[in-house]
Coordinates of N, CA and C in Angstrom, one line a residue:
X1 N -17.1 26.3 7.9 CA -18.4 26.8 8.3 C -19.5 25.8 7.9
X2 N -20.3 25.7 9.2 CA -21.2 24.2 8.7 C -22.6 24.8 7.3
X3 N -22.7 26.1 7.4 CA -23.3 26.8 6.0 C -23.2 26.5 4.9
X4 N -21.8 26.0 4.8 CA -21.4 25.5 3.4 C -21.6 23.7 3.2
X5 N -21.8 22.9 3.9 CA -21.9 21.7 4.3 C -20.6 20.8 2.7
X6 N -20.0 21.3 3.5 CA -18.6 20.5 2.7 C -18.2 21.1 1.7
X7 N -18.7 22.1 0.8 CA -18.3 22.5 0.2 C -17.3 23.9 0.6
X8 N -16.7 24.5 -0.1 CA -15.7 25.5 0.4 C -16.9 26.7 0.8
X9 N -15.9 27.2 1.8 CA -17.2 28.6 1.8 C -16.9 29.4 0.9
X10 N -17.5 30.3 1.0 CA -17.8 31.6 0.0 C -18.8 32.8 0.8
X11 N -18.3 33.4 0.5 CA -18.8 35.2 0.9 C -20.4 34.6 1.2
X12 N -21.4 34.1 0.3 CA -22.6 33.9 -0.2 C -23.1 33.1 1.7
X13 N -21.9 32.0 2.0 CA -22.0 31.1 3.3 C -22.3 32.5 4.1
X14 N -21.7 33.1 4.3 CA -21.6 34.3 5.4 C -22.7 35.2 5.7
X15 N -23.2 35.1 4.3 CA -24.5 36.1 4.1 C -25.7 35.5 4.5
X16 N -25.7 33.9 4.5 CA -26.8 32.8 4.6 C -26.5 33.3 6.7
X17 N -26.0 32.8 6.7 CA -25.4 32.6 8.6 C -25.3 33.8 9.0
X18 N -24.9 35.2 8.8 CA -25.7 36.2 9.1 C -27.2 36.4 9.4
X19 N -28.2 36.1 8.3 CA -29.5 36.3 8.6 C -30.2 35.8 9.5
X20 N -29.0 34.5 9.9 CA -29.6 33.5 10.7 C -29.5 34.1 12.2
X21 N -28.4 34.0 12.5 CA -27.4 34.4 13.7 C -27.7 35.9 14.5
X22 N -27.4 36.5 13.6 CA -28.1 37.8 13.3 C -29.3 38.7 13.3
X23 N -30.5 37.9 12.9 CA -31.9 38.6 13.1 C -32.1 39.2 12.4
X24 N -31.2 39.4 11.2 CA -31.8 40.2 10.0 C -32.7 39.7 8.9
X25 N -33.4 40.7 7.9 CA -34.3 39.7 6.9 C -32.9 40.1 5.7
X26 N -32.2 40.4 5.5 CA -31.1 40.4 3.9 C -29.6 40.7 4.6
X27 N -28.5 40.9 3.7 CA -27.5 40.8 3.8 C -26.9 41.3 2.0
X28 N -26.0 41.7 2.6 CA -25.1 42.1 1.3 C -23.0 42.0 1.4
X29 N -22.8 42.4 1.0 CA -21.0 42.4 0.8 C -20.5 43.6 -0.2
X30 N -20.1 44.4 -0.1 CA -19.6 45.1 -1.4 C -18.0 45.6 -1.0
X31 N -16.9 45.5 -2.5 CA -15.9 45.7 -1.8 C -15.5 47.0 -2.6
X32 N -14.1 47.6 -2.1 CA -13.5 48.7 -2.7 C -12.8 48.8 -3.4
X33 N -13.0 49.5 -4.7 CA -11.9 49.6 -5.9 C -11.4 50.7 -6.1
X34 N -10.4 50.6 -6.8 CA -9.8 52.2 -7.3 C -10.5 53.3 -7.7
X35 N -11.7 52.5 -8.8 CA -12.2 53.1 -9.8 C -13.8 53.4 -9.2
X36 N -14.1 53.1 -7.9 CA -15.5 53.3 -7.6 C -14.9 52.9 -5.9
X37 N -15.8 53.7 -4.6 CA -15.7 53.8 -3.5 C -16.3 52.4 -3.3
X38 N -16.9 51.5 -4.0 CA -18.0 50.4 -3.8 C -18.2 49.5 -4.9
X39 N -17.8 48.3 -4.8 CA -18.9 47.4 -5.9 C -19.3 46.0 -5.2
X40 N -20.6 45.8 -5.5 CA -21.3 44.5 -4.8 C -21.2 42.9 -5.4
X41 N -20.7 42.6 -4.9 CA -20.0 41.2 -4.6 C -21.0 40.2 -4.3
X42 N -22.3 40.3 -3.4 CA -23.2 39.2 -2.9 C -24.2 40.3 -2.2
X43 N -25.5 39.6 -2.8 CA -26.6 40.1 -1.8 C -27.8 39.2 -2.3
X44 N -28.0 39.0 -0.5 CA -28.9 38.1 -0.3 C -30.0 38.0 -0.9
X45 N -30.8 39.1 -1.8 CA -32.2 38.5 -1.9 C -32.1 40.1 -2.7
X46 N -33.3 40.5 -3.2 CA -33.8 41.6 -4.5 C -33.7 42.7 -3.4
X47 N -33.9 42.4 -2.0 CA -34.1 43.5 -1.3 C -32.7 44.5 -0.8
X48 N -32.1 43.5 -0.9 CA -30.2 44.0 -0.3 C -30.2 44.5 -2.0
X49 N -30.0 43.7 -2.9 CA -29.5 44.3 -4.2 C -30.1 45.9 -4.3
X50 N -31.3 46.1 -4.3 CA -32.3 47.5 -4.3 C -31.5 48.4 -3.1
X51 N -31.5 48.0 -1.8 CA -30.4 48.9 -1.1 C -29.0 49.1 -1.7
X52 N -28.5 48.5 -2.0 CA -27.0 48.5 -2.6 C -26.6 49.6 -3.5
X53 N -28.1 49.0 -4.9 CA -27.8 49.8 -5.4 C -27.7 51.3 -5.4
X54 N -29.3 51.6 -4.7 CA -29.1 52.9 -3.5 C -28.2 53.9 -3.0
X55 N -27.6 52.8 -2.5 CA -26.5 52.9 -1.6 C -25.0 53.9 -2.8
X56 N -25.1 52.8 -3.8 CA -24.0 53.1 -5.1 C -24.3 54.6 -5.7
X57 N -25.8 55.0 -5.8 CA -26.3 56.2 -6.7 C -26.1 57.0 -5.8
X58 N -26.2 57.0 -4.1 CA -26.2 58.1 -3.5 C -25.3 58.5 -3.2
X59 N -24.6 57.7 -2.8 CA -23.1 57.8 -2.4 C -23.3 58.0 -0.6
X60 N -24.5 57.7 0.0 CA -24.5 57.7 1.3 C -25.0 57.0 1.5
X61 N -25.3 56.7 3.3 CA -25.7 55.6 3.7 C -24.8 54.7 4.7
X62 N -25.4 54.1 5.5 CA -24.3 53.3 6.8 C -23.5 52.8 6.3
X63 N -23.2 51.8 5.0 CA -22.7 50.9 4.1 C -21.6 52.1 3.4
X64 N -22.2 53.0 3.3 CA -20.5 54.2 3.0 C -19.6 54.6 4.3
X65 N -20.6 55.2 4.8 CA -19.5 55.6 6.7 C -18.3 54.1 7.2
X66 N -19.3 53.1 7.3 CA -18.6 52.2 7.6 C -17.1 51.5 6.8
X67 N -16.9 52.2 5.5 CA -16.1 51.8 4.5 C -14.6 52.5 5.5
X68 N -14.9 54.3 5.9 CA -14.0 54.8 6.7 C -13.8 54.6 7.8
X69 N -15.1 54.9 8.4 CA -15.5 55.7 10.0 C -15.9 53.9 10.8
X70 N -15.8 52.6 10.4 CA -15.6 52.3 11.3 C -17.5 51.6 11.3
X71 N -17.8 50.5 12.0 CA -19.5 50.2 12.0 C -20.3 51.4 11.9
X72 N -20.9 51.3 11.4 CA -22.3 52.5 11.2 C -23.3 51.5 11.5
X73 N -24.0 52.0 12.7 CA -25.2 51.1 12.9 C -26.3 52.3 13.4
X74 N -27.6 51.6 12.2 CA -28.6 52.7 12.3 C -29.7 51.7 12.9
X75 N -30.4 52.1 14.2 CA -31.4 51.1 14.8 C -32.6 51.6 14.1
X76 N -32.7 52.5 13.5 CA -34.5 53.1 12.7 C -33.7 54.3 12.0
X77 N -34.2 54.2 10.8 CA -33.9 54.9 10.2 C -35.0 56.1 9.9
X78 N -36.1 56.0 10.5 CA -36.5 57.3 10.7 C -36.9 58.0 12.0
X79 N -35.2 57.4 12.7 CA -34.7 58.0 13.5 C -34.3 59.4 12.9
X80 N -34.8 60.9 14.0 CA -34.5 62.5 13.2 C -32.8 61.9 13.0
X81 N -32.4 61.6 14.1 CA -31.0 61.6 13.6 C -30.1 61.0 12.4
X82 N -30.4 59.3 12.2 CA -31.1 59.1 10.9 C -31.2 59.8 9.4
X83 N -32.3 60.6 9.7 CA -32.4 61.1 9.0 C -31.7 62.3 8.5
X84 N -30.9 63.1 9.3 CA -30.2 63.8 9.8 C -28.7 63.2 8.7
X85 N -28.4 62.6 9.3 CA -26.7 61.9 8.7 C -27.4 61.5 7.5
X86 N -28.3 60.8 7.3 CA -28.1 60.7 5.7 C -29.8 60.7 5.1
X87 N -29.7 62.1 4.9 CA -30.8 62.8 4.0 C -31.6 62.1 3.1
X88 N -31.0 61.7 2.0 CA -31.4 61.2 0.5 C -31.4 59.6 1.2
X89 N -30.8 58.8 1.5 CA -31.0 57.4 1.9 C -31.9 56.4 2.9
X90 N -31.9 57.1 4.2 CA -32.7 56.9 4.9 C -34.0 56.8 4.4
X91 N -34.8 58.0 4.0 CA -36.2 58.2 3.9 C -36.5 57.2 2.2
X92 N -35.4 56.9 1.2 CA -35.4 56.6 0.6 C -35.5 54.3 1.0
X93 N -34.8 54.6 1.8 CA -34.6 52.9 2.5 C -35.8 52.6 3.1
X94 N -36.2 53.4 3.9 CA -37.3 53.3 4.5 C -38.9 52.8 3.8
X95 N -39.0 53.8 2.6 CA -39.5 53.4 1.5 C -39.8 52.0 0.7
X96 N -38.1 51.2 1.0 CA -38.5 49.8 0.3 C -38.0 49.1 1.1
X97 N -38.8 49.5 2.8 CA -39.2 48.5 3.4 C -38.0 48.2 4.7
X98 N -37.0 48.7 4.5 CA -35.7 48.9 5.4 C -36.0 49.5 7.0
X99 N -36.3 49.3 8.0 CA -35.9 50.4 9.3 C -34.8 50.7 9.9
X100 N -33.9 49.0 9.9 CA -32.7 49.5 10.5 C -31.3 48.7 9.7
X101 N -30.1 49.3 9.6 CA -28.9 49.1 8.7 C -27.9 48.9 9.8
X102 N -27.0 47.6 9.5 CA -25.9 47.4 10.3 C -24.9 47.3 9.7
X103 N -23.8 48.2 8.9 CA -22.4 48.2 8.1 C -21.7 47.9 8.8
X104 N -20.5 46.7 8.6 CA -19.7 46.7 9.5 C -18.4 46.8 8.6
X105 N -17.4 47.0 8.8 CA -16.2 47.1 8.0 C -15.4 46.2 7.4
X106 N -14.7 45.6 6.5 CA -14.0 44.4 6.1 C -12.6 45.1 6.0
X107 N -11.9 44.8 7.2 CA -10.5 45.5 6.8 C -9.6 45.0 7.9
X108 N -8.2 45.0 7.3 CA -6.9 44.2 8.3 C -6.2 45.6 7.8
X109 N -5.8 45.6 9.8 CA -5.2 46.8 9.8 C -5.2 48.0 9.6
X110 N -4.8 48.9 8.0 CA -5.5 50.2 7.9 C -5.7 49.9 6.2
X111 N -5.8 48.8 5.9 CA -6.4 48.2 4.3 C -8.0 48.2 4.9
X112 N -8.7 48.8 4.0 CA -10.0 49.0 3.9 C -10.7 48.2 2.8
X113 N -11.0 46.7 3.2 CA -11.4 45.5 1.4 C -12.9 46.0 1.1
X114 N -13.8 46.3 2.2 CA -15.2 46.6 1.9 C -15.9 46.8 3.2
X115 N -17.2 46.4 3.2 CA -18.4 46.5 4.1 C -19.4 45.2 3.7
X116 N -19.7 44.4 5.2 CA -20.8 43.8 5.3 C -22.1 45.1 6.0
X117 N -22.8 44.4 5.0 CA -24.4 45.0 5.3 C -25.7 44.3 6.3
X118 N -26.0 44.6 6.7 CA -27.3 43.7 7.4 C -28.2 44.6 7.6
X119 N -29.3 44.4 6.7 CA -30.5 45.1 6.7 C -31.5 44.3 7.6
X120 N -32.8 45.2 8.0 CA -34.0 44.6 9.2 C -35.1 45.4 8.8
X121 N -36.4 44.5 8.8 CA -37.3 44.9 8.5 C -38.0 45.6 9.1
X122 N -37.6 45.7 10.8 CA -38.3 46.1 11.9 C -37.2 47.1 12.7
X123 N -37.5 48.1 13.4 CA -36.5 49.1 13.8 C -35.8 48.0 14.9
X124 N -35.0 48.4 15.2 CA -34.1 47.9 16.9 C -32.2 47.8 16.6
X125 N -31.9 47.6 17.7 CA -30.4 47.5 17.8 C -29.9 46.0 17.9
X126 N -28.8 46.1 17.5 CA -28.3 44.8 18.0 C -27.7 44.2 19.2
X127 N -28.4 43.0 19.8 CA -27.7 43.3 21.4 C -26.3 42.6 21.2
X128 N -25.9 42.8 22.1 CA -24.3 42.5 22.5 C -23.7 41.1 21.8
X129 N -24.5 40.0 22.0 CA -24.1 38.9 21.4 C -24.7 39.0 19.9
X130 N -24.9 39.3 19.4 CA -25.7 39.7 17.7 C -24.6 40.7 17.2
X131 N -23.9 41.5 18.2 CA -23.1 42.5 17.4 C -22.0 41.9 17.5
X132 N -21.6 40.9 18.5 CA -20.4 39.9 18.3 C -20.5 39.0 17.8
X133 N -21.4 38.7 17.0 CA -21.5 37.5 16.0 C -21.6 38.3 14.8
X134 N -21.9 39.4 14.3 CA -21.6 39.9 13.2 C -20.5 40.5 13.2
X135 N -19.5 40.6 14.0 CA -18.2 41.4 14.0 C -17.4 40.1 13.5
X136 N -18.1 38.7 14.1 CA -17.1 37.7 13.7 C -17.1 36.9 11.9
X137 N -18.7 37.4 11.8 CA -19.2 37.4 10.2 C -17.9 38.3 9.5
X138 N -18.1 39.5 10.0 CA -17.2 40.1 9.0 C -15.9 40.3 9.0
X139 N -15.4 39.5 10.2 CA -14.1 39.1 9.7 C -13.8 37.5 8.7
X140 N -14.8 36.8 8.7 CA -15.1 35.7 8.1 C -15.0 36.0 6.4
X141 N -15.6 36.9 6.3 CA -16.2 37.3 5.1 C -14.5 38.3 4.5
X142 N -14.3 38.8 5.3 CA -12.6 39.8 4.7 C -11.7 38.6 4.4
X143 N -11.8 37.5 5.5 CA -10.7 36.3 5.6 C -11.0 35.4 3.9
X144 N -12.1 35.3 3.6 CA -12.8 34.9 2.3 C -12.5 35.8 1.2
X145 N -12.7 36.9 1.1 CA -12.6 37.7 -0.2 C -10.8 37.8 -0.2
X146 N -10.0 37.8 0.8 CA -9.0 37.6 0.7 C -8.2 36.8 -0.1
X147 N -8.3 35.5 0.5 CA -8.1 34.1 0.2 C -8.3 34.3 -1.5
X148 N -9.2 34.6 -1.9 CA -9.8 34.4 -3.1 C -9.6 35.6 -4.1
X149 N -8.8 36.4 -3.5 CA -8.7 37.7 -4.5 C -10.1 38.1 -4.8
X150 N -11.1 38.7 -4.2 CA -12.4 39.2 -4.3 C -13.1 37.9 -4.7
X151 N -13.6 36.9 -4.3 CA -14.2 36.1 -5.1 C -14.7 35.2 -4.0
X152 N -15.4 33.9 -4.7 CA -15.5 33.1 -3.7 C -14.5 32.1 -3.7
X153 N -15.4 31.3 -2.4 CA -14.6 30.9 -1.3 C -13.3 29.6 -2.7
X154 N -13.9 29.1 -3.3 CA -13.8 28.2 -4.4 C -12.7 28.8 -5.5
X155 N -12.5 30.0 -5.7 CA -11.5 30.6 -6.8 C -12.9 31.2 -7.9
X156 N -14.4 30.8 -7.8 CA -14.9 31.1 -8.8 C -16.0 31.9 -8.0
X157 N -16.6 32.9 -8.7 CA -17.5 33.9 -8.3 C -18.6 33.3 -8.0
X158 N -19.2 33.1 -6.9 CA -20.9 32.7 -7.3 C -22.0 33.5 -8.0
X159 N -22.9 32.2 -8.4 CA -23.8 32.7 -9.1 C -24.0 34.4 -8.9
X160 N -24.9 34.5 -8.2 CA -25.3 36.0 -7.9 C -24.0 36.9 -7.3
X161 N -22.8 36.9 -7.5 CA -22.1 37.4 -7.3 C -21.2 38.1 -7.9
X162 N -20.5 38.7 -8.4 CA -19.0 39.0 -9.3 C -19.2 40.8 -9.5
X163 N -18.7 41.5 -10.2 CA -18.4 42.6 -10.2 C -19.9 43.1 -11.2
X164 N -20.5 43.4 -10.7 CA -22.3 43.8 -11.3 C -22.1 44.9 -11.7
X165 N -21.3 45.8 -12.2 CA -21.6 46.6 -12.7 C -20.4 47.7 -13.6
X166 N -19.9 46.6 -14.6 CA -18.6 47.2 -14.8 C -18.5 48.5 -15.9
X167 N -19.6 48.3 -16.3 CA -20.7 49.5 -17.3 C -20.1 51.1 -16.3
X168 N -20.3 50.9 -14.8 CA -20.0 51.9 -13.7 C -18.4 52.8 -14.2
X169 N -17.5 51.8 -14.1 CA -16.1 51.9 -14.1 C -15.4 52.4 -15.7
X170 N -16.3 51.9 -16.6 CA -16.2 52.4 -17.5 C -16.6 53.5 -18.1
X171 N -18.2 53.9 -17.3 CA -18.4 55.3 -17.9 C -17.5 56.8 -16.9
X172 N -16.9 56.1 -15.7 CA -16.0 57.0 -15.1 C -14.7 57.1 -15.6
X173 N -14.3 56.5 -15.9 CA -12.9 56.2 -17.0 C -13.4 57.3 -18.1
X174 N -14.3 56.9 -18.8 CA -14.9 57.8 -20.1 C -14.8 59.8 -19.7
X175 N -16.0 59.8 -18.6 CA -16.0 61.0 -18.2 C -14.5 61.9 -17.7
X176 N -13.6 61.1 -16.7 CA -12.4 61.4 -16.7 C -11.5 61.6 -18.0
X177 N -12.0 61.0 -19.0 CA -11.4 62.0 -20.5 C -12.1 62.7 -20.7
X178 N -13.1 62.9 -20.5 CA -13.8 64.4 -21.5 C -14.2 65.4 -20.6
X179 N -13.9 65.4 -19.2 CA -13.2 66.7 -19.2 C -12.6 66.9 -18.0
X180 N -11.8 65.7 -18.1 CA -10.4 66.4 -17.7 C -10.2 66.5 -16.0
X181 N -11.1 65.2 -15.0 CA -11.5 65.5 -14.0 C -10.7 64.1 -12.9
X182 N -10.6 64.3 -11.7 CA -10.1 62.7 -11.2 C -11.4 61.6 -11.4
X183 N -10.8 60.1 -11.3 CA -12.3 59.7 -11.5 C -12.7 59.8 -9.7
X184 N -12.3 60.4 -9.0 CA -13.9 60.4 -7.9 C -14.6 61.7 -8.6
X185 N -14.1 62.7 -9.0 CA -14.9 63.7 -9.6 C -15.9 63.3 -10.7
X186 N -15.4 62.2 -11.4 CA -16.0 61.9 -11.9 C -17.2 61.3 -12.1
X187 N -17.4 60.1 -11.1 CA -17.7 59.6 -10.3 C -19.0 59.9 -9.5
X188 N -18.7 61.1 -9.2 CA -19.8 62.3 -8.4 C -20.8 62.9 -9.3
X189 N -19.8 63.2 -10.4 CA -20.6 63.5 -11.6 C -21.5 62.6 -12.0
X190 N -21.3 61.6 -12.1 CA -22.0 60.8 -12.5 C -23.6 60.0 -11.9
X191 N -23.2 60.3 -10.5 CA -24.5 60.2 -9.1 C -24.9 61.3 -9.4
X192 N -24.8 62.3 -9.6 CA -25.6 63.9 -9.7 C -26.2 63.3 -10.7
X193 N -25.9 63.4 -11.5 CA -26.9 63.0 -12.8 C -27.9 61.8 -12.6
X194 N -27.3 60.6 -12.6 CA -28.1 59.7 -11.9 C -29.5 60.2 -10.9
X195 N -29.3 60.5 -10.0 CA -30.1 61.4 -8.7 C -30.9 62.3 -9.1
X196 N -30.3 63.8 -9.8 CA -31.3 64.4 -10.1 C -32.2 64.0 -11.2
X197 N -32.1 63.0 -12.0 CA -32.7 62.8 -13.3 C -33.5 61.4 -12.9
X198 N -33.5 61.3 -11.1 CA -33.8 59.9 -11.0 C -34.0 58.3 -12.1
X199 N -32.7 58.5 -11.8 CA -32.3 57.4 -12.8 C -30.9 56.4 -11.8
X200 N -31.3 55.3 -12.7 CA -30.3 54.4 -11.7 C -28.9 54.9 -11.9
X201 N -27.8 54.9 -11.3 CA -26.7 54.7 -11.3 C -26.1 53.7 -12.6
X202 N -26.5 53.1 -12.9 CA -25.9 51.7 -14.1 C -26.5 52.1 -15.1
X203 N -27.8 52.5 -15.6 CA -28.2 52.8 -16.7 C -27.8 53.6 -17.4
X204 N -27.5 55.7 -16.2 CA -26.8 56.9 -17.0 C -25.2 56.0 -17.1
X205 N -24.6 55.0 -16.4 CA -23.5 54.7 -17.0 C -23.4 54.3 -18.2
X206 N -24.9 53.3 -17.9 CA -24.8 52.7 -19.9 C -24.7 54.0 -21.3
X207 N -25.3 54.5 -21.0 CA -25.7 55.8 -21.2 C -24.5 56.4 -22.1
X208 N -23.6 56.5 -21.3 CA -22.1 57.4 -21.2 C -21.5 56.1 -21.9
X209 N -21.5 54.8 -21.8 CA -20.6 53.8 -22.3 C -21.0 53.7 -23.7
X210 N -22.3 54.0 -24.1 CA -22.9 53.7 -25.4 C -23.1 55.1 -25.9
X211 N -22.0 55.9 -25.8 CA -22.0 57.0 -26.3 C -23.3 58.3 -26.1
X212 N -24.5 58.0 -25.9 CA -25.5 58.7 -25.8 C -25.6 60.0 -24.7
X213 N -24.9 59.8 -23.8 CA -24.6 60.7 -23.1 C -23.4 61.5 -22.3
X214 N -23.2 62.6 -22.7 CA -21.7 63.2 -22.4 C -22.0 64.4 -21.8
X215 N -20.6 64.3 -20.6 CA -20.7 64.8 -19.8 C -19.0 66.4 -20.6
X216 N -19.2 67.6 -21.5 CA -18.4 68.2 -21.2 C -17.9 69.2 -20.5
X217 N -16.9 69.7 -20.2 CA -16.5 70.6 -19.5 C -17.2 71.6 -18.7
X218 N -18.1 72.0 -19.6 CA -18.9 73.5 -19.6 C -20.4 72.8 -19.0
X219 N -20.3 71.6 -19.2 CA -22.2 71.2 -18.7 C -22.1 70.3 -17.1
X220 N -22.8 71.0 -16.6 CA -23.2 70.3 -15.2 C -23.7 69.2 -15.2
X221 N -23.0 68.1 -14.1 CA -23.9 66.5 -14.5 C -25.2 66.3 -14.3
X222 N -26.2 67.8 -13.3 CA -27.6 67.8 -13.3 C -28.4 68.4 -14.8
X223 N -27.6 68.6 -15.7 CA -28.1 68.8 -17.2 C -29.2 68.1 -17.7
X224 N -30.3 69.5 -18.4 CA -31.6 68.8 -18.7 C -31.3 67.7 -20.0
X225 N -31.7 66.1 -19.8 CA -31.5 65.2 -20.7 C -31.2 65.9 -22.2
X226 N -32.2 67.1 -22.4 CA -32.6 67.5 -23.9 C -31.2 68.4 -24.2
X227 N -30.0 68.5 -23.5 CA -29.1 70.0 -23.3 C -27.6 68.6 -23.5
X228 N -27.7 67.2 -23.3 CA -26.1 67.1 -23.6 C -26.2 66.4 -24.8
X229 N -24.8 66.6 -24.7 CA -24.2 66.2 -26.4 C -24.1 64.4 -26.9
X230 N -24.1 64.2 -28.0 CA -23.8 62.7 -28.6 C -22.6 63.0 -28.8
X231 N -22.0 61.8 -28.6 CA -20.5 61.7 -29.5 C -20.4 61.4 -30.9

């Protein structure tokens, strides 16, 4: 990839030549783990990371559909329909600056590795050669995280890149002991709280990792801050 100019590529190459190729203003990568439906890998600029994260607390969003169902491409996101399919994210995207989302899928065969993202500042669709040059991005980008066992292109993570949020995987691990739940239940529990308490996703995890906040049996994850227990 001439993006990388001699150096090996890496996920990060893909995200640069996307924006380019593509017509978008950011880009992102997040892949799939056991322990979480999502973790972000590369994003281009504060604006993809802010969607991402988003993306992680809501648990919706094109960047989720597309993990199962295949591209999710939203041309305006305050499109009714739009808004419609995903309630809490759209009007929230929209907000910082987002109109239109292009998830496309990272997967060989019926292995599901992750989702490329391509956000735009301005509503519209992608025409025909933009949507075949991002279908070819993201096979580029599967062919890379592959090669590398999640990583880059090199064997080493780039800078802005590597598993951001392992605080996440730990406080669902945690909650799945105390009471007694799978971790997607867990998991869910854990965006409920996050959401209604508007709070990030990573912080109520720190939260839960650093003992301060617990989630048991008897208390719902939208529990007033002043109502759960210390360890």
């Amino acid at each position: 990839m001439e993006q990388a100019r001699g150096s090996p590529a890496a996920v990060g190459h893909v995200g640069a030549v996307g924006i380019a190729v593509v017509c978008v203003d950011a880009t992102a990568v997040a892949v799939t783990l056991a322990a979480s439906p999502r973790e972000v890998v590369y994003t281009s600029d504060q604006v993809a990371e802010e969607l991402e994260e988003l993306t992680m607390t809501l648990g919706e969003g094109p960047g989720v559909d597309a993990l199962t169902d295949g591209p999710a491409l939203a041309a305006d996101l305050n499109d009714t329909s739009c808004q419609l399919r995903w309630p809490m994210f759209a009007p929230a995207a929209v907000a910082l600056g987002v109109r239109a989302v292009f998830a496309l899928p990272l997967q060989v065969g019926g292995i599901h590795l992750g989702v490329l993202d391509l956000y735009r500042s301005e509503p519209g669709s992608l025409d025909r050669e933009q949507f075949t040059d991002a279908l070819l991005l993201a096979d580029t980008a599967c062919a890379l995280l592959l090669d590398a066992g999640v990583g880059a292109g090199d064997g080493r993570r780039p800078e802005e890149a590597g598993l951001q949020h392992p605080e996440v995987h730990q406080a669902t691990g945690m909650i799945v002991a105390q009471i007694g739940v799978s971790a997607a239940i867990a998991l869910v529990r854990l965006r409920a709280y996050a959401y209604a308490h508007d709070q990030r996703l990573r912080d109520v995890a720190a939260n839960v990792v650093a003992r301060r906040l617990r989630f048991p049996p008897e208390t719902r994850a939208a529990t007033d801050p002043g109502d759960h227990h210390s360890a």
